[in-house]
Amino acid sequence: MIFETHAHYDDKMFDEDRESLLESMQESGIGRIVNIGADLASTASSIALAEKYPFIYAAAGVHPSDAAQLNEHTFQWLSEQTAHEKVVAVGEIGLDYYWEKDSEVRANQRYWFRRQLNLAREKALPVSIHSRDAAKDTLDIAKEERLAEIGGVVHCFSYTVEMAREYLNMGMYLGIGGVLTYKNARVLKEVVDYAPMDRIVLETDSPYLTPVPNRGKRNSSLNLPYVVMAIAEIKGITTAEVEDITWENAMKLYRMAE
C-alpha cells in the first residue's frame, strides 16, 4: 500500500468526481492520504474530508502566498483547528518568493512562517514546509527556530544535494513526487540518490505536478506508482520495498501509532 503524504483533494479541480475518485483509492493501493491546508478555507475543508473518510487525515496551515489572511484573530482560529483528532501536521507553511517580489510581503511571509513553526512546536505536531526560490531564508529560519526539535517534511523538495543534507541533518523528511519523472529533474534525481531511503516520503501535490506519462493532466494519488518506480530505479530496489519503506516513513513523520 502507498501512503500519500501531501494532496489537495478539496481543490475545485476535483469538484466533479471527488467522491468517486476518493472511494476508489484504497482498492487501487492508496492506503492513506494527508490532505493539506493551504489557507483558512482549505484547512477547514481538509478537516471535513478527514471527518468523512477514515483513511484521510488533515494538516492545518496557511501557505506563504496566502499569509495575508493571517492576523491574531485568524491565527487563533488556526491554532484551534490543530486540536482536531485527525489533524496530523501544521502545513503547508513556509516561503514562496517565486510569485512575490515585494520586500514587505516577503517579510510578512517570514513572520507567519515563524509563528506557524512555533504553533507546531506548541502543539507537538510536525510541519509540512513549502519553499520555492527562498532556499537561504527558509534554511536560516529553520535553524533559528530549531526546526530539528519540531520535525516534519520539506514538501516537493526542489533544492540541491547540499541543501538536502542540511535538512536531513535536522532529521527532516523529503517529499518526493511527480517532478522526479521529468526529463529535466537531474538535480532532484541526485537528491533521491543521496538521501537515505528512511528519509523519503511519497507525495503528489494533487491536482498539480503530474508525473510522466500523464504530465499535463490533473494529478491524483493514483499516479504515485510512477514515482515509486522512479525511486526504485534510482535506489536499485524493488517497488514493493519503496512502498513499504515510505509507508513506515510516513507513519513516523505524522506520528501515527497504527
mmCIF file of C-alpha atoms in Angstrom:
data_model
loop_
_atom_site.group_PDB
_atom_site.id
_atom_site.type_symbol
_atom_site.label_atom_id
_atom_site.label_comp_id
_atom_site.label_asym_id
_atom_site.label_seq_id
_atom_site.Cartn_x
_atom_site.Cartn_y
_atom_site.Cartn_z
ATOM 1 C CA MET A 1 0.000 0.000 0.000
ATOM 2 C CA ILE A 2 1.075 3.574 -0.708
ATOM 3 C CA PHE A 3 0.928 6.463 1.769
ATOM 4 C CA GLU A 4 0.148 9.775 0.035
ATOM 5 C CA THR A 5 1.633 12.437 2.297
ATOM 6 C CA HIS A 6 0.549 15.635 0.507
ATOM 7 C CA ALA A 7 -2.560 16.219 -1.600
ATOM 8 C CA HIS A 8 -5.251 18.861 -2.066
ATOM 9 C CA TYR A 9 -8.493 16.979 -2.774
ATOM 10 C CA ASP A 10 -10.550 19.940 -1.612
ATOM 11 C CA ASP A 11 -9.340 21.791 -4.735
ATOM 12 C CA LYS A 12 -12.081 22.826 -7.180
ATOM 13 C CA MET A 13 -10.460 20.683 -9.879
ATOM 14 C CA PHE A 14 -11.949 17.678 -8.067
ATOM 15 C CA ASP A 15 -15.469 19.075 -7.721
ATOM 16 C CA GLU A 16 -16.971 16.905 -10.463
ATOM 17 C CA ASP A 17 -15.718 13.499 -9.298
ATOM 18 C CA ARG A 18 -14.194 13.922 -5.825
ATOM 19 C CA GLU A 19 -16.354 11.316 -4.123
ATOM 20 C CA SER A 20 -15.945 8.555 -6.709
ATOM 21 C CA LEU A 21 -12.208 9.234 -7.003
ATOM 22 C CA LEU A 22 -11.592 9.072 -3.273
ATOM 23 C CA GLU A 23 -13.735 5.976 -2.893
ATOM 24 C CA SER A 24 -11.508 4.237 -5.460
ATOM 25 C CA MET A 25 -8.265 4.954 -3.632
ATOM 26 C CA GLN A 26 -7.935 2.039 -1.256
ATOM 27 C CA GLU A 27 -8.848 -0.603 -3.806
ATOM 28 C CA SER A 28 -6.211 0.998 -6.048
ATOM 29 C CA GLY A 29 -3.475 0.623 -3.446
ATOM 30 C CA ILE A 30 -3.539 4.066 -1.822
ATOM 31 C CA GLY A 31 -3.860 3.243 1.857
ATOM 32 C CA ARG A 32 -3.699 6.679 3.498
ATOM 33 C CA ILE A 33 -3.825 10.301 2.382
ATOM 34 C CA VAL A 34 -2.981 13.519 4.191
ATOM 35 C CA ASN A 35 -4.942 16.429 2.744
ATOM 36 C CA ILE A 36 -3.012 19.636 3.293
ATOM 37 C CA GLY A 37 -4.389 23.023 4.248
ATOM 38 C CA ALA A 38 -3.095 25.897 2.127
ATOM 39 C CA ASP A 39 -5.252 28.684 3.531
ATOM 40 C CA LEU A 40 -8.023 29.101 6.089
ATOM 41 C CA ALA A 41 -10.773 27.722 3.838
ATOM 42 C CA SER A 42 -8.780 24.706 2.691
ATOM 43 C CA THR A 43 -7.753 23.925 6.255
ATOM 44 C CA ALA A 44 -11.449 23.696 7.119
ATOM 45 C CA SER A 45 -12.259 21.631 4.013
ATOM 46 C CA SER A 46 -9.300 19.326 4.637
ATOM 47 C CA ILE A 47 -10.637 18.591 8.109
ATOM 48 C CA ALA A 48 -14.095 17.986 6.633
ATOM 49 C CA LEU A 49 -12.639 15.432 4.204
ATOM 50 C CA ALA A 50 -10.790 13.735 7.066
ATOM 51 C CA GLU A 51 -14.033 13.501 9.006
ATOM 52 C CA LYS A 52 -15.796 11.892 6.038
ATOM 53 C CA TYR A 53 -13.142 9.335 5.031
ATOM 54 C CA PRO A 54 -11.416 7.126 7.620
ATOM 55 C CA PHE A 55 -8.217 6.855 5.533
ATOM 56 C CA ILE A 56 -7.829 10.627 5.068
ATOM 57 C CA TYR A 57 -6.073 12.873 7.570
ATOM 58 C CA ALA A 58 -5.582 16.644 7.524
ATOM 59 C CA ALA A 59 -2.915 19.301 8.002
ATOM 60 C CA ALA A 60 -3.850 22.777 9.220
ATOM 61 C CA GLY A 61 -1.838 25.685 7.898
ATOM 62 C CA VAL A 62 -1.554 28.725 5.654
ATOM 63 C CA HIS A 63 0.671 28.707 2.555
ATOM 64 C CA PRO A 64 3.077 31.653 2.268
ATOM 65 C CA SER A 65 1.228 33.015 -0.759
ATOM 66 C CA ASP A 66 -1.848 33.381 1.461
ATOM 67 C CA ALA A 67 -0.054 34.734 4.531
ATOM 68 C CA ALA A 68 -2.037 37.983 4.203
ATOM 69 C CA GLN A 69 -5.031 36.035 5.541
ATOM 70 C CA LEU A 70 -3.340 35.740 8.904
ATOM 71 C CA ASN A 71 -3.807 38.104 11.819
ATOM 72 C CA GLU A 72 -4.148 37.459 15.531
ATOM 73 C CA HIS A 73 -7.820 36.516 15.173
ATOM 74 C CA THR A 74 -7.412 34.119 12.251
ATOM 75 C CA PHE A 75 -4.244 32.674 13.761
ATOM 76 C CA GLN A 76 -6.196 31.837 16.906
ATOM 77 C CA TRP A 77 -8.768 30.022 14.751
ATOM 78 C CA LEU A 78 -5.967 28.105 13.031
ATOM 79 C CA SER A 79 -4.486 27.174 16.380
ATOM 80 C CA GLU A 80 -7.826 25.763 17.478
ATOM 81 C CA GLN A 81 -8.029 23.544 14.387
ATOM 82 C CA THR A 82 -4.824 21.758 15.340
ATOM 83 C CA ALA A 83 -6.683 20.169 18.260
ATOM 84 C CA HIS A 84 -8.849 18.105 15.888
ATOM 85 C CA GLU A 85 -8.165 14.397 16.327
ATOM 86 C CA LYS A 86 -7.408 13.906 12.620
ATOM 87 C CA VAL A 87 -5.072 16.890 12.197
ATOM 88 C CA VAL A 88 -1.587 15.382 11.997
ATOM 89 C CA ALA A 89 0.558 18.371 10.978
ATOM 90 C CA VAL A 90 0.841 22.129 10.636
ATOM 91 C CA GLY A 91 1.089 22.916 6.960
ATOM 92 C CA GLU A 92 1.614 23.841 4.373
ATOM 93 C CA ILE A 93 3.766 26.663 5.656
ATOM 94 C CA GLY A 94 6.974 28.324 4.513
ATOM 95 C CA LEU A 95 8.229 30.844 1.987
ATOM 96 C CA ASP A 96 7.490 31.410 -1.695
ATOM 97 C CA TYR A 97 9.489 34.142 -3.422
ATOM 98 C CA TYR A 98 8.731 32.891 -6.943
ATOM 99 C CA TRP A 99 5.446 34.789 -7.178
ATOM 100 C CA GLU A 100 6.179 37.553 -4.687
ATOM 101 C CA LYS A 101 8.928 40.147 -5.153
ATOM 102 C CA ASP A 102 7.699 42.832 -2.740
ATOM 103 C CA SER A 103 10.009 43.060 0.289
ATOM 104 C CA GLU A 104 7.212 43.856 2.755
ATOM 105 C CA VAL A 105 5.126 40.916 1.588
ATOM 106 C CA ARG A 106 8.149 38.637 1.851
ATOM 107 C CA ALA A 107 8.759 39.919 5.371
ATOM 108 C CA ASN A 108 5.151 39.057 6.233
ATOM 109 C CA GLN A 109 5.690 35.546 4.878
ATOM 110 C CA ARG A 110 8.707 35.147 7.123
ATOM 111 C CA TYR A 111 6.809 36.411 10.166
ATOM 112 C CA TRP A 112 3.935 33.962 9.771
ATOM 113 C CA PHE A 113 6.286 31.124 8.876
ATOM 114 C CA ARG A 114 7.934 31.609 12.247
ATOM 115 C CA ARG A 115 4.597 31.872 14.024
ATOM 116 C CA GLN A 116 3.327 28.643 12.447
ATOM 117 C CA LEU A 117 6.582 26.838 13.244
ATOM 118 C CA ASN A 118 6.120 27.797 16.856
ATOM 119 C CA LEU A 119 2.478 26.742 16.738
ATOM 120 C CA ALA A 120 3.665 23.311 15.660
ATOM 121 C CA ARG A 121 6.181 23.258 18.499
ATOM 122 C CA GLU A 122 3.460 24.237 20.983
ATOM 123 C CA LYS A 123 1.063 21.562 19.711
ATOM 124 C CA ALA A 124 3.761 18.882 19.310
ATOM 125 C CA LEU A 125 2.945 18.458 15.612
ATOM 126 C CA PRO A 126 5.297 18.059 12.633
ATOM 127 C CA VAL A 127 5.310 20.646 9.847
ATOM 128 C CA SER A 128 4.923 20.454 6.083
ATOM 129 C CA ILE A 129 7.218 23.102 4.612
ATOM 130 C CA HIS A 130 6.803 24.789 1.240
ATOM 131 C CA SER A 131 9.899 26.583 -0.050
ATOM 132 C CA ARG A 132 10.216 27.997 -3.548
ATOM 133 C CA ASP A 133 13.005 30.332 -4.684
ATOM 134 C CA ALA A 134 13.678 31.014 -0.998
ATOM 135 C CA ALA A 135 16.342 28.475 -0.092
ATOM 136 C CA LYS A 136 18.551 30.642 2.121
ATOM 137 C CA ASP A 137 15.792 32.367 4.082
ATOM 138 C CA THR A 138 13.928 29.098 4.642
ATOM 139 C CA LEU A 139 17.041 27.391 5.946
ATOM 140 C CA ASP A 140 18.041 30.356 8.093
ATOM 141 C CA ILE A 141 14.615 30.432 9.757
ATOM 142 C CA ALA A 142 14.636 26.647 10.137
ATOM 143 C CA LYS A 143 17.899 26.895 12.067
ATOM 144 C CA GLU A 144 16.883 29.926 14.105
ATOM 145 C CA GLU A 145 13.571 28.329 15.112
ATOM 146 C CA ARG A 146 15.253 24.976 15.862
ATOM 147 C CA LEU A 147 13.320 23.001 13.272
ATOM 148 C CA ALA A 148 15.155 19.844 14.330
ATOM 149 C CA GLU A 149 13.151 19.951 17.569
ATOM 150 C CA ILE A 150 9.851 20.237 15.681
ATOM 151 C CA GLY A 151 10.283 17.764 12.828
ATOM 152 C CA GLY A 152 8.399 17.323 9.597
ATOM 153 C CA VAL A 153 8.835 17.235 5.840
ATOM 154 C CA VAL A 154 10.142 19.586 3.169
ATOM 155 C CA HIS A 155 7.309 19.211 0.682
ATOM 156 C CA CYS A 156 8.083 18.940 -3.032
ATOM 157 C CA PHE A 157 11.794 19.174 -2.362
ATOM 158 C CA SER A 158 13.366 21.219 -5.161
ATOM 159 C CA TYR A 159 16.830 22.212 -3.992
ATOM 160 C CA THR A 160 20.335 20.745 -4.257
ATOM 161 C CA VAL A 161 22.027 17.816 -2.542
ATOM 162 C CA GLU A 162 23.842 20.320 -0.328
ATOM 163 C CA MET A 163 20.537 21.794 0.828
ATOM 164 C CA ALA A 164 19.057 18.318 1.268
ATOM 165 C CA ARG A 165 21.979 17.476 3.545
ATOM 166 C CA GLU A 166 21.113 20.433 5.784
ATOM 167 C CA TYR A 167 17.526 19.258 6.253
ATOM 168 C CA LEU A 168 18.442 15.597 6.591
ATOM 169 C CA ASN A 169 20.864 16.560 9.333
ATOM 170 C CA MET A 170 17.886 18.111 11.134
ATOM 171 C CA GLY A 171 16.026 14.808 10.904
ATOM 172 C CA MET A 172 13.578 16.113 8.301
ATOM 173 C CA TYR A 173 11.892 14.015 5.626
ATOM 174 C CA LEU A 174 11.966 14.918 1.923
ATOM 175 C CA GLY A 175 8.691 14.868 -0.013
ATOM 176 C CA ILE A 176 9.225 13.349 -3.463
ATOM 177 C CA GLY A 177 6.583 13.470 -6.190
ATOM 178 C CA GLY A 178 5.955 13.597 -9.910
ATOM 179 C CA VAL A 179 8.777 16.032 -10.698
ATOM 180 C CA LEU A 180 11.187 13.106 -10.235
ATOM 181 C CA THR A 181 9.886 11.604 -13.507
ATOM 182 C CA TYR A 182 10.614 14.729 -15.597
ATOM 183 C CA LYS A 183 13.489 14.753 -18.077
ATOM 184 C CA ASN A 184 14.926 17.947 -16.574
ATOM 185 C CA ALA A 185 14.893 16.597 -12.990
ATOM 186 C CA ARG A 186 18.624 15.846 -12.840
ATOM 187 C CA VAL A 187 19.172 17.676 -9.539
ATOM 188 C CA LEU A 188 16.200 16.002 -7.847
ATOM 189 C CA LYS A 189 17.413 12.596 -9.028
ATOM 190 C CA GLU A 190 20.774 13.369 -7.441
ATOM 191 C CA VAL A 191 18.963 14.236 -4.205
ATOM 192 C CA VAL A 192 16.999 10.969 -4.229
ATOM 193 C CA ASP A 193 20.187 9.044 -4.924
ATOM 194 C CA TYR A 194 21.890 10.793 -1.997
ATOM 195 C CA ALA A 195 19.065 10.698 0.556
ATOM 196 C CA PRO A 196 18.704 7.580 2.712
ATOM 197 C CA MET A 197 15.502 5.645 1.996
ATOM 198 C CA ASP A 198 14.331 6.120 5.576
ATOM 199 C CA ARG A 199 14.038 9.875 4.953
ATOM 200 C CA ILE A 200 11.927 9.808 1.762
ATOM 201 C CA VAL A 201 8.133 10.059 1.638
ATOM 202 C CA LEU A 202 5.771 9.928 -1.335
ATOM 203 C CA GLU A 203 3.515 12.785 -2.362
ATOM 204 C CA THR A 204 1.677 14.150 -5.379
ATOM 205 C CA ASP A 205 0.597 17.721 -4.523
ATOM 206 C CA SER A 206 -2.569 16.738 -6.402
ATOM 207 C CA PRO A 207 -4.022 18.182 -8.559
ATOM 208 C CA TYR A 208 -0.598 19.572 -9.542
ATOM 209 C CA LEU A 209 2.795 18.201 -10.684
ATOM 210 C CA THR A 210 1.508 15.146 -12.525
ATOM 211 C CA PRO A 211 4.235 12.600 -13.303
ATOM 212 C CA VAL A 212 5.201 11.290 -16.715
ATOM 213 C CA PRO A 213 3.456 9.706 -18.634
ATOM 214 C CA ASN A 214 0.392 11.725 -17.579
ATOM 215 C CA ARG A 215 2.080 15.121 -17.310
ATOM 216 C CA GLY A 216 -0.291 17.888 -18.358
ATOM 217 C CA LYS A 217 -3.355 16.155 -16.934
ATOM 218 C CA ARG A 218 -4.885 16.582 -13.489
ATOM 219 C CA ASN A 219 -2.858 14.719 -10.913
ATOM 220 C CA SER A 220 -4.129 12.281 -8.288
ATOM 221 C CA SER A 221 -2.668 9.764 -5.874
ATOM 222 C CA LEU A 222 -3.382 7.070 -8.460
ATOM 223 C CA ASN A 223 -0.253 8.307 -10.264
ATOM 224 C CA LEU A 224 2.047 7.558 -7.328
ATOM 225 C CA PRO A 225 3.186 4.178 -8.744
ATOM 226 C CA TYR A 226 5.138 6.148 -11.381
ATOM 227 C CA VAL A 227 7.019 7.937 -8.595
ATOM 228 C CA VAL A 228 7.567 4.620 -6.827
ATOM 229 C CA MET A 229 9.077 3.152 -9.993
ATOM 230 C CA ALA A 230 11.384 6.138 -10.454
ATOM 231 C CA ILE A 231 12.669 5.877 -6.876
ATOM 232 C CA ALA A 232 13.103 2.101 -7.175
ATOM 233 C CA GLU A 233 15.197 2.543 -10.321
ATOM 234 C CA ILE A 234 17.456 5.165 -8.708
ATOM 235 C CA LYS A 235 17.867 3.191 -5.485
ATOM 236 C CA GLY A 236 18.232 -0.225 -7.104
ATOM 237 C CA ILE A 237 15.464 -1.774 -5.012
ATOM 238 C CA THR A 238 12.011 -3.177 -5.775
ATOM 239 C CA THR A 239 8.851 -1.132 -5.995
ATOM 240 C CA ALA A 240 7.443 -3.179 -3.110
ATOM 241 C CA GLU A 241 10.402 -2.130 -0.968
ATOM 242 C CA VAL A 242 9.841 1.522 -1.877
ATOM 243 C CA GLU A 243 6.174 1.266 -0.911
ATOM 244 C CA ASP A 244 6.897 -0.487 2.375
ATOM 245 C CA ILE A 245 9.722 1.811 3.453
ATOM 246 C CA THR A 246 7.934 5.039 2.510
ATOM 247 C CA TRP A 247 4.802 3.831 4.313
ATOM 248 C CA GLU A 248 6.787 3.365 7.512
ATOM 249 C CA ASN A 249 8.475 6.721 6.976
ATOM 250 C CA ALA A 250 5.132 8.494 6.592
ATOM 251 C CA MET A 251 3.760 6.816 9.713
ATOM 252 C CA LYS A 252 6.773 8.105 11.651
ATOM 253 C CA LEU A 253 6.595 11.551 10.040
ATOM 254 C CA TYR A 254 2.961 12.017 11.065
ATOM 255 C CA ARG A 255 3.440 10.179 14.381
ATOM 256 C CA MET A 256 0.729 7.636 13.739
ATOM 257 C CA ALA A 257 0.637 4.620 16.016
ATOM 258 C CA GLU A 258 -1.043 2.284 13.525
#
